[in-house]
Coordinates of C-alpha atoms and ligand atoms in Angstrom, one line a residue:
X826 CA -29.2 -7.1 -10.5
X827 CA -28.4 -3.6 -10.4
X828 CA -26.8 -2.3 -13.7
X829 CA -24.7 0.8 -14.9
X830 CA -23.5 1.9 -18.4
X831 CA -20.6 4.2 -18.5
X832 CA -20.5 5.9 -22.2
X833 CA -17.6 8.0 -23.7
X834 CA -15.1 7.6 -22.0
X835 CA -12.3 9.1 -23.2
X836 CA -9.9 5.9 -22.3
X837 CA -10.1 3.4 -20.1
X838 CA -6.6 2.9 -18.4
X839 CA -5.1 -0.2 -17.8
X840 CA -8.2 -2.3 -19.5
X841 CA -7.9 -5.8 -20.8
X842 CA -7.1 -9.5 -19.8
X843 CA -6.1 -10.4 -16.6
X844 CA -1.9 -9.0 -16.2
X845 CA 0.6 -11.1 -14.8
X846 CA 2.9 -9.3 -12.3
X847 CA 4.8 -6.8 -14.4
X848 CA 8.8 -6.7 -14.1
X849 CA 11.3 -4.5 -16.0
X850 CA 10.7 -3.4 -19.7
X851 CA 7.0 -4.7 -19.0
X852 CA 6.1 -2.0 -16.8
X853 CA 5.7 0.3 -19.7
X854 CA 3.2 -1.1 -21.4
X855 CA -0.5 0.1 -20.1
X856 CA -3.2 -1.4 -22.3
X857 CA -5.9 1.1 -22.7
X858 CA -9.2 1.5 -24.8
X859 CA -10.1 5.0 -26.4
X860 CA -13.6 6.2 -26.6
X861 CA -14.9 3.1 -24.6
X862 CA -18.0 2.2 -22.7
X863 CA -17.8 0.3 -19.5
X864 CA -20.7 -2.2 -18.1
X865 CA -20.9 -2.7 -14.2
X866 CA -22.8 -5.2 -12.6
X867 CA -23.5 -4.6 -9.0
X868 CA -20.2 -4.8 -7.4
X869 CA -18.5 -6.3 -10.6
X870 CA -17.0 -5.1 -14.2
X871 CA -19.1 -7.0 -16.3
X872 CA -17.7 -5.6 -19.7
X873 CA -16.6 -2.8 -21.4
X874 CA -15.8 -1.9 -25.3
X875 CA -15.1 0.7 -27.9
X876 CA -17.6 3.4 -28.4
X877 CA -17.8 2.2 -32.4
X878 CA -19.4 -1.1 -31.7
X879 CA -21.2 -0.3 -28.6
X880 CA -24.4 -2.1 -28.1
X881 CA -27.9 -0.4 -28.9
X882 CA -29.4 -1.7 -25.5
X883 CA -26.2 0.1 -23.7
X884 CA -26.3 3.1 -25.2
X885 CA -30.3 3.8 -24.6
X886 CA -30.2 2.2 -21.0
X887 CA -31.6 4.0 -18.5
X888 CA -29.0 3.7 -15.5
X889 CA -26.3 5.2 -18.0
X890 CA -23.8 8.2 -17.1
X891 CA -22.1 10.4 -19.7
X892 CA -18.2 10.5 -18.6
X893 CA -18.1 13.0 -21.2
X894 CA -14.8 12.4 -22.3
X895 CA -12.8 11.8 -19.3
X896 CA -10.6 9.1 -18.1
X897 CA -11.2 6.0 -15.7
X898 CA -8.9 4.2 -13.9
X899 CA -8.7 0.9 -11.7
X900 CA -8.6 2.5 -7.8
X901 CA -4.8 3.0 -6.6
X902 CA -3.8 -0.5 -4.4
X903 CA -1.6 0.6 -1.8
X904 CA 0.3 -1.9 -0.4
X905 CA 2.1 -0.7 2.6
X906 CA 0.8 1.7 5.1
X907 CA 0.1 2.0 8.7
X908 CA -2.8 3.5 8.8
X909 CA -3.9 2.3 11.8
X910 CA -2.2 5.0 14.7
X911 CA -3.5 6.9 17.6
X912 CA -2.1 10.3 17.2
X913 CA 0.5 12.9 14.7
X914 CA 3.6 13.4 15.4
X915 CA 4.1 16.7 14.0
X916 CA 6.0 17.7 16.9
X917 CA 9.1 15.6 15.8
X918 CA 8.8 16.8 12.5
X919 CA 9.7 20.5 13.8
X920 CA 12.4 18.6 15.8
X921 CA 13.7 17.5 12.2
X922 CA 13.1 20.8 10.7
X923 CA 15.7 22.4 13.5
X924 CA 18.2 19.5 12.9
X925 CA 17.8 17.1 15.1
X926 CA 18.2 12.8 13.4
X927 CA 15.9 10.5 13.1
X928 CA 17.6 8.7 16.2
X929 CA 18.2 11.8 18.1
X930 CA 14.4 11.7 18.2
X931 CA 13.9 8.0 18.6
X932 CA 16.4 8.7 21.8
X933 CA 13.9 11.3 22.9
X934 CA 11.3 8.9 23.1
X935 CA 9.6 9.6 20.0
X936 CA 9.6 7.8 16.8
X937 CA 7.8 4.4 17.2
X938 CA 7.9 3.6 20.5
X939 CA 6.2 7.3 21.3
X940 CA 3.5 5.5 18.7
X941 CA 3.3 2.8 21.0
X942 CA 2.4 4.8 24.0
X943 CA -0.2 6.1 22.7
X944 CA -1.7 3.3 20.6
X945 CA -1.5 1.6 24.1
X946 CA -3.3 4.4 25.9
X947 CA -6.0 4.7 23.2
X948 CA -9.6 2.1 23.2
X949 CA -9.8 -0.2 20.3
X950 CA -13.1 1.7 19.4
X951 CA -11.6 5.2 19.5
X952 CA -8.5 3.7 17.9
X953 CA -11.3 2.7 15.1
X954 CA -12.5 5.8 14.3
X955 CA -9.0 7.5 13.7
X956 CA -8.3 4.6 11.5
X957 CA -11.8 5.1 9.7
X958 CA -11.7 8.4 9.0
X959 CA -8.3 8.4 7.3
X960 CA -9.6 5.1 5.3
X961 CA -12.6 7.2 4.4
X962 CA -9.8 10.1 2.6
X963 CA -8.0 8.2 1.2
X964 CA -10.2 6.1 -1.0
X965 CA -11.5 9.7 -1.9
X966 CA -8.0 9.9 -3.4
X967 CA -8.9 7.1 -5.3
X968 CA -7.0 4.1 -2.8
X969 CA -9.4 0.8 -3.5
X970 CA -7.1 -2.0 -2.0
X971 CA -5.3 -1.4 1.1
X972 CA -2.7 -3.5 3.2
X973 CA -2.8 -2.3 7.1
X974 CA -0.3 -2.8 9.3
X975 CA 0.0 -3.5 13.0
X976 CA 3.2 -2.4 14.7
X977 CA 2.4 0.9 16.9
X978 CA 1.5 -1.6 19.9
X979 CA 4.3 -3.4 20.6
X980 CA 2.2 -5.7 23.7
X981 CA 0.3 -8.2 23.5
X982 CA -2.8 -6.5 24.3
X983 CA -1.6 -3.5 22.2
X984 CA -0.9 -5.5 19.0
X985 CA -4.2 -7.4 19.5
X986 CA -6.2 -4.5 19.8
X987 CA -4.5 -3.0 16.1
X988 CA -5.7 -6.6 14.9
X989 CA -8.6 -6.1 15.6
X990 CA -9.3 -2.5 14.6
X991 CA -8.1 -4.0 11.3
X992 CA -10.3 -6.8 11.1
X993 CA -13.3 -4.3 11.8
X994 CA -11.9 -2.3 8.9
X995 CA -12.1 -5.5 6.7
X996 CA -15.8 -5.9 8.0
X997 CA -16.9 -2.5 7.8
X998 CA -15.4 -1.0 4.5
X999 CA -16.1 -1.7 0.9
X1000 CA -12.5 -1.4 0.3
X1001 CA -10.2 -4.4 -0.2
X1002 CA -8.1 -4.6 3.0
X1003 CA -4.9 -7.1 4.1
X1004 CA -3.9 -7.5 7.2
X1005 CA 0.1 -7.3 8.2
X1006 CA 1.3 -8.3 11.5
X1007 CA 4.2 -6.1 12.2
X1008 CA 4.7 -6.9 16.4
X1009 CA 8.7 -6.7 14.9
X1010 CA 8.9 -2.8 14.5
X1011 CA 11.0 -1.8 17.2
X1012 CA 12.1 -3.5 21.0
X1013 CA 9.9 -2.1 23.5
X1014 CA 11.6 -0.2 25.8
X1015 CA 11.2 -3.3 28.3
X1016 CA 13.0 -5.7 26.5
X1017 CA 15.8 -3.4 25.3
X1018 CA 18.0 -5.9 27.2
X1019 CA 16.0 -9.2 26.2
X1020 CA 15.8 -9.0 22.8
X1021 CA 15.4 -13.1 23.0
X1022 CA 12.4 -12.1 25.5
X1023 CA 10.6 -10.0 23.0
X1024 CA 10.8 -12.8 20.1
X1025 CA 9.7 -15.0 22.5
X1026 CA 6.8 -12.9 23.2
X1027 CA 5.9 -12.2 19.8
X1028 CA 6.4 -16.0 18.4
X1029 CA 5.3 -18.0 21.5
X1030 CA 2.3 -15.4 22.6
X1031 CA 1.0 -13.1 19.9
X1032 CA 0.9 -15.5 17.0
X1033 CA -0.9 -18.3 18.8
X1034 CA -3.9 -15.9 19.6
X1035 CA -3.7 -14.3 15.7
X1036 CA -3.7 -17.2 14.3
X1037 CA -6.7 -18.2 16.2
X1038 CA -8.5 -15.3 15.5
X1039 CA -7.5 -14.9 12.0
X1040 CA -6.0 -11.8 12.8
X1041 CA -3.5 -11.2 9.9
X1042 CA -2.9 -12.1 6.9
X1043 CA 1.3 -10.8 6.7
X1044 CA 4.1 -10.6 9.1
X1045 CA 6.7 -8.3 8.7
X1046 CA 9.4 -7.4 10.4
X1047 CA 11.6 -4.3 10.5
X1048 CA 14.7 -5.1 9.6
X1049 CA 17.4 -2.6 10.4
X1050 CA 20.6 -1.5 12.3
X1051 CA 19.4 -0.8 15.6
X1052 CA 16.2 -2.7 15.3
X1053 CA 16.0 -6.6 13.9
X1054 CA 18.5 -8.2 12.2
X1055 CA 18.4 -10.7 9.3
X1056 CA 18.9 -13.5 11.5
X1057 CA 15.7 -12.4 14.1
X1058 CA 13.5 -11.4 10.9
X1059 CA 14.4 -15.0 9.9
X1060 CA 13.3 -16.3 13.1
X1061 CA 10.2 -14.5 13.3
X1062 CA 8.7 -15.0 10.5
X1063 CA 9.5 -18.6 10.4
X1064 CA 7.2 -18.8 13.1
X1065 CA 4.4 -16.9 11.5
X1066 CA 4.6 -19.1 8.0
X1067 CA 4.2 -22.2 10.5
X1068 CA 0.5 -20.3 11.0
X1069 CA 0.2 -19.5 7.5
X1070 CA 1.7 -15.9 7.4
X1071 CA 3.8 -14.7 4.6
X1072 CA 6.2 -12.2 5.0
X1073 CA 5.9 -9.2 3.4
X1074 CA 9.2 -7.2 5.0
X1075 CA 10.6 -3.9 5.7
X1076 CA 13.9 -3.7 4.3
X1077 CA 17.0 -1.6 3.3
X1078 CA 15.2 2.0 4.4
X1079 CA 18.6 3.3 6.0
X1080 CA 21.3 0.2 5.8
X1081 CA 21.7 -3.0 3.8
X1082 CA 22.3 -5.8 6.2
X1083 CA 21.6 -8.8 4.1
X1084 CA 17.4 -8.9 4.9
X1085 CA 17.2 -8.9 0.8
X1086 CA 18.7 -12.5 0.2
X1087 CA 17.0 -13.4 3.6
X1088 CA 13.7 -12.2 2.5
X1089 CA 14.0 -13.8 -1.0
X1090 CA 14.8 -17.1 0.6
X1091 CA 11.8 -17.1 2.6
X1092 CA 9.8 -16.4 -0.3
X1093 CA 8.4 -13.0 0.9
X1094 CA 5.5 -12.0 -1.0
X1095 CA 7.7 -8.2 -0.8
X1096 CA 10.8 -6.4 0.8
X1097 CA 9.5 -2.6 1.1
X1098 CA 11.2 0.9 0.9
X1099 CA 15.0 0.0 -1.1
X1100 CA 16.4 3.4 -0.5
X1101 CA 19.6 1.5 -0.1
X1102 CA 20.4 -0.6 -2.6
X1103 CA 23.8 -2.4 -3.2
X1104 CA 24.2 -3.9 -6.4
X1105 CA 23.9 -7.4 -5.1
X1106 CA 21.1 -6.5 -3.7
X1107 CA 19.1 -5.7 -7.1
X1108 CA 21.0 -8.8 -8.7
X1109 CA 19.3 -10.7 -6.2
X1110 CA 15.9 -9.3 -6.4
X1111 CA 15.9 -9.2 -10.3
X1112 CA 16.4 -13.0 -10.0
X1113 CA 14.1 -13.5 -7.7
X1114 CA 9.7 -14.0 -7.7
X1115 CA 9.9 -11.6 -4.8
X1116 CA 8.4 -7.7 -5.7
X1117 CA 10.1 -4.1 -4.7
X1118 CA 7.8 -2.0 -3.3
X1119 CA 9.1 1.4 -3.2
X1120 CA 8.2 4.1 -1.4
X1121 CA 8.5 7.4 -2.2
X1122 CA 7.2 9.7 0.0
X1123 CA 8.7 8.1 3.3
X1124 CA 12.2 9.0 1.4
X1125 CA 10.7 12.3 0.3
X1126 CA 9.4 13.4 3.9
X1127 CA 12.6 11.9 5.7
X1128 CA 14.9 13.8 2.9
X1129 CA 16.6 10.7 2.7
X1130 CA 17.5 9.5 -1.1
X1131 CA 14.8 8.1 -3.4
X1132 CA 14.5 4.5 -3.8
X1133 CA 16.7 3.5 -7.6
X1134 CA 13.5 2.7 -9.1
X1135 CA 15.2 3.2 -12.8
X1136 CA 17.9 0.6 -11.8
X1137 CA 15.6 -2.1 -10.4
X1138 CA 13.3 -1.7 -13.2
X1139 CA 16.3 -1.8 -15.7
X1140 CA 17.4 -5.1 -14.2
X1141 CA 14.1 -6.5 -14.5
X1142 CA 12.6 -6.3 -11.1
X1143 CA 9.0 -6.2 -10.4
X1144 CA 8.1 -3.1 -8.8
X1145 CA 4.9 -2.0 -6.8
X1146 CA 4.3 1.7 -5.7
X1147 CA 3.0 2.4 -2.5
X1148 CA 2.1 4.8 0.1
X1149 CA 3.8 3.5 4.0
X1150 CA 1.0 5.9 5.6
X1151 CA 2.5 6.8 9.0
X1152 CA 2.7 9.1 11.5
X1153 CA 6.5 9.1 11.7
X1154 CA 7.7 8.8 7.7
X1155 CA 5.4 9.8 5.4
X1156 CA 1.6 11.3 6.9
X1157 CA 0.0 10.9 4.1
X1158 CA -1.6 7.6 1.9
X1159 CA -2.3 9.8 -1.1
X1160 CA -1.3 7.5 -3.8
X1161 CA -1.8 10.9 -6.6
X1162 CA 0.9 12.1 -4.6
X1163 CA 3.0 8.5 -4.7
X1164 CA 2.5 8.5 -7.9
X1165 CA 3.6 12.2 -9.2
X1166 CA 7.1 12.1 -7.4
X1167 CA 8.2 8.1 -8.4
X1168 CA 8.1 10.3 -12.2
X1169 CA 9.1 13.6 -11.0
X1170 CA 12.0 11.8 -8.2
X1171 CA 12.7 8.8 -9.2
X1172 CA 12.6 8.7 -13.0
X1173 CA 10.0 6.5 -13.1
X1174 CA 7.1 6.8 -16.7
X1175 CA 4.2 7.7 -15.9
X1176 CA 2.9 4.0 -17.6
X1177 CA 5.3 2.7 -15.1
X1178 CA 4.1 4.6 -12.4
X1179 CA 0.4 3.7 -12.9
X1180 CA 1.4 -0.1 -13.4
X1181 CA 3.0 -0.5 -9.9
X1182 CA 0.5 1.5 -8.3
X1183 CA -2.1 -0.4 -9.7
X1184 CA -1.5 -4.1 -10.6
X1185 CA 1.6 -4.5 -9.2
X1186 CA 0.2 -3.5 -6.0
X1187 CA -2.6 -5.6 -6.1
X1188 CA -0.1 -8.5 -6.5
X1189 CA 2.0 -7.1 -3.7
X1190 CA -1.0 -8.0 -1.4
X1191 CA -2.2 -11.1 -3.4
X1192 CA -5.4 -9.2 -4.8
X1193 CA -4.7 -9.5 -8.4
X1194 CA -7.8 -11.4 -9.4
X1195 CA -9.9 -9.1 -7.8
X1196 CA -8.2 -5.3 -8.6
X1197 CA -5.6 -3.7 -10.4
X1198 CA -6.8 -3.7 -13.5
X1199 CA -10.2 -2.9 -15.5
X1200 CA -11.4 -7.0 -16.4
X1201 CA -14.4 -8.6 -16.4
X1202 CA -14.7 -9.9 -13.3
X1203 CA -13.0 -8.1 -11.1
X1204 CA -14.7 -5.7 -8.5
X1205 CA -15.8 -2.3 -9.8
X1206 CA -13.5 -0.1 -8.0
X1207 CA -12.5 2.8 -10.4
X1208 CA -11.1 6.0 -10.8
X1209 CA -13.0 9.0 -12.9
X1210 CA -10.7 11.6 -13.5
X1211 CA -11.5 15.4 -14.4
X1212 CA -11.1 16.8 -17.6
X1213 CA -7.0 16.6 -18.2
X1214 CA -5.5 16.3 -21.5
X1215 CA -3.3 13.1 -21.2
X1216 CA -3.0 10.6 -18.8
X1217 CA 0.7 11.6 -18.2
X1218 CA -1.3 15.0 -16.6
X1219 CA -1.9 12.8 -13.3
X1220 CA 1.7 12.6 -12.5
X1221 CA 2.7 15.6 -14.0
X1222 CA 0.4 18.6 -12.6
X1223 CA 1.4 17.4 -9.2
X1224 CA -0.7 18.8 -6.3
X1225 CA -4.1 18.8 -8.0
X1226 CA -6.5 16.9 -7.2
X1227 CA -7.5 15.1 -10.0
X1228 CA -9.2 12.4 -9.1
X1229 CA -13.3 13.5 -10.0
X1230 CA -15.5 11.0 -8.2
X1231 CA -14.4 7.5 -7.2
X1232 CA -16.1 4.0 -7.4
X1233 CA -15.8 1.4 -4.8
X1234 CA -17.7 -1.9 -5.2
X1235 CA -19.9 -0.4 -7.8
X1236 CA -20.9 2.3 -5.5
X1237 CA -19.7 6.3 -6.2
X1238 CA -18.2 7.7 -3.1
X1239 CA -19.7 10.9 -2.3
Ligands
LIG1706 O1 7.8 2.3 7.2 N1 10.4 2.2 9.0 C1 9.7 1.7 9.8 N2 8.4 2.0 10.0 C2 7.8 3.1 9.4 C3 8.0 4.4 10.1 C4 7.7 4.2 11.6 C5 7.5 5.4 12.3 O2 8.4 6.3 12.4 O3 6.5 5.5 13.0 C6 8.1 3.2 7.9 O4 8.7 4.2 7.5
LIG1707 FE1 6.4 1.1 6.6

């Protein structure tokens, strides 16, 4: 059994028991331990402790590192992104600099569907190593848990081949990776008429062969104005929990259409993004066992308002932070960055912050007994900061990378 000691560190964030999801007034609290050690057992935290009654055999072990008063985190769980896509889109985002909409674009034949082209133009292997590399940066950033969705394919064969590009991911990667199926993200442009066709296609067709191949482990639908309505997100996913899929949704980004009390109903795990929120809408969700994930730099790159985090947290939702890595809304899945404008934007404490992007996420993707937090048990995928004087720095000096050397199943990233 391979074993390393960690000594003097100055605190170890978010350390302690196992953490039940975290709504409202419990989000501020982040159990820590100052001047701590930290045991890790292969993959595994085996135990860690305060430097005052620290074990003579740790502290003269051989394998030990000196964090020399610095800070260590669990990883960042982000629990919504996309990061599966074949190309940028930067071209649309001069389009939006020079004033064109979001469905000005779409109308041009960009947005999604322009994702879909090239997705379906692209080999599953090459479609790999796009997806691979940007995996490989962002657990640099710290990112140890990761839900992938599909979406950009939009065919049978193209939603397959994200699948499985996904799936690989899973095999290849030390990271912790879930898999959404998200063949609901827009009507291809060949069933813009036959809206009942594409369901059809996506229920009767797609789901068979996922489900067969253990292709996903979410379904989510895009629930919109001018994409799915509650009714077809209803219908959709109905058919993926009859293969064991729960939803996990995309809801209330530009319009709120009722897909909150729908989602809740069906018991989704999440509804994702909440920029627009009606009242009934957070009375619902605070009642419900359903979390918020919120996601701030989709709002921040589409200069749309930020998601009411203090509201939803005030009425005692439970509320995950996460990335939505895309091409089209937010090109980038670095959590740091999530993380600095949900304080800076959205009012959020940086104890807050660092809750939803950490154990809250892990619950948004049903990882919570193996990430999260730092407990014995559960893998060893950490965060080593630099030198900064508080933890509230991480949030606050936004921009800097912070984030020293990263651990991913007990193994340092180089
Ligand atoms: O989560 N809103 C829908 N889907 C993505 C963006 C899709 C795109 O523009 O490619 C999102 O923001
Ligand atoms: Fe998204």
């Amino acid at each position: 059994m391979a074993i390393q000691v960690i000594i003097n560190i100055r605190q170890l964030i978010n350390a302690g028991q196992h953490r039940p999801l975290l709504r409202g007034k419990e989000l501020s609290t982040l159990p820590s331990v100052e001047n701590a050690w930290i045991v890790i057992e292969d993959d595994t935290i085996a135990d860690f402790g305060s430097m005052d009654s620290i074990p003579g055999t740790l502290l003269n072990h051989t394998n030990r590192t000196d964090a020399a008063g610095r800070f260590i985190l669990p990883c960042w769980c982000d629990s919504h992104t996309h990061l599966v896509f074949a190309a940028s889109r930067e071209s649309e985002f001069i389009d939006k600099i020079k004033g064109l909409s979001y469905a000005e674009i779409a109308a041009k034949g960009g947005g999604i569907l322009n994702s879909a082209k090239k997705v379906n133009a692209l080999s599953e292997d090459e479609l790999f190593n796009l997806a691979w590399k940007r995996l490989e940066e962002v657990s640099r950033l710290g990112t140890g848990a990761i839900e992938i969705k599909s979406g950009y394919g939009l065919s049978i064969e193209g939603e397959l081949k994200m699948l499985r590009v996904i799936k690989k991911l899973k095999q290849k990667s030390k990271i912790l990776i879930k898999s959404t199926f998200l063949g609901a993200h827009a009507y291809p442009g060949d069933y813009r008429e036959d809206r009942q066709g594409y369901i059809d296609l996506i229920t009767r067709e797609m789901l068979p062969v996922i489900a067969r191949e253990k292709l996903a482990d979410y379904i989510d639908v895009f629930c919109e104005k001018g994409f799915f309505s509650p009714v077809e997100m209803e219908t959709i996913c109905k058919a993926g929990m009859e293969y064991g899929l729960k939803p996990k949704l995309h809801v209330n980004q530009l319009n709120s259409i009722g897909g909150i009390g729908k989602a809740i109903k069906l018991n989704a795990v999440s509804v994702d993004h909440l920029e627009t929120m009606t009242e009934n809408d957070t009375l619902l969700l605070s009642r419900s066992g359903t979390i918020g994930t919120l996601l701030p730099t989709a709002a921040f790159f589409l200069r749309m308002p930020f998601q009411p985090a203090r509201e939803l947290i005030d009425a005692g939702c439970a509320i995950a932070l996460a990335s939505d890595y895309n091409p089209g809304s937010s090109p980038s899945g670095n959590m740091n960055f999530v993380l600095s404008l949900s304080c800076i934007q959205m009012k959020m404490l940086p104890e807050e912050a660092i809750n939803a992007a950490t154990i809250n996420g892990a619950w948004a993707m049903e990882l919570e007994n193996q990430s999260g937090t730092i407990t014995k048990g559960k893998k060893a995928n950490l965060i080593f900061t630099k030198e900064i004087p508080s933890i509230s720095y991480l949030p606050y000096a936004f921009g800097s990378n912070l984030v020293d050397r990263v651990m991913i199943s007990g193994e340092w990233l180089q």
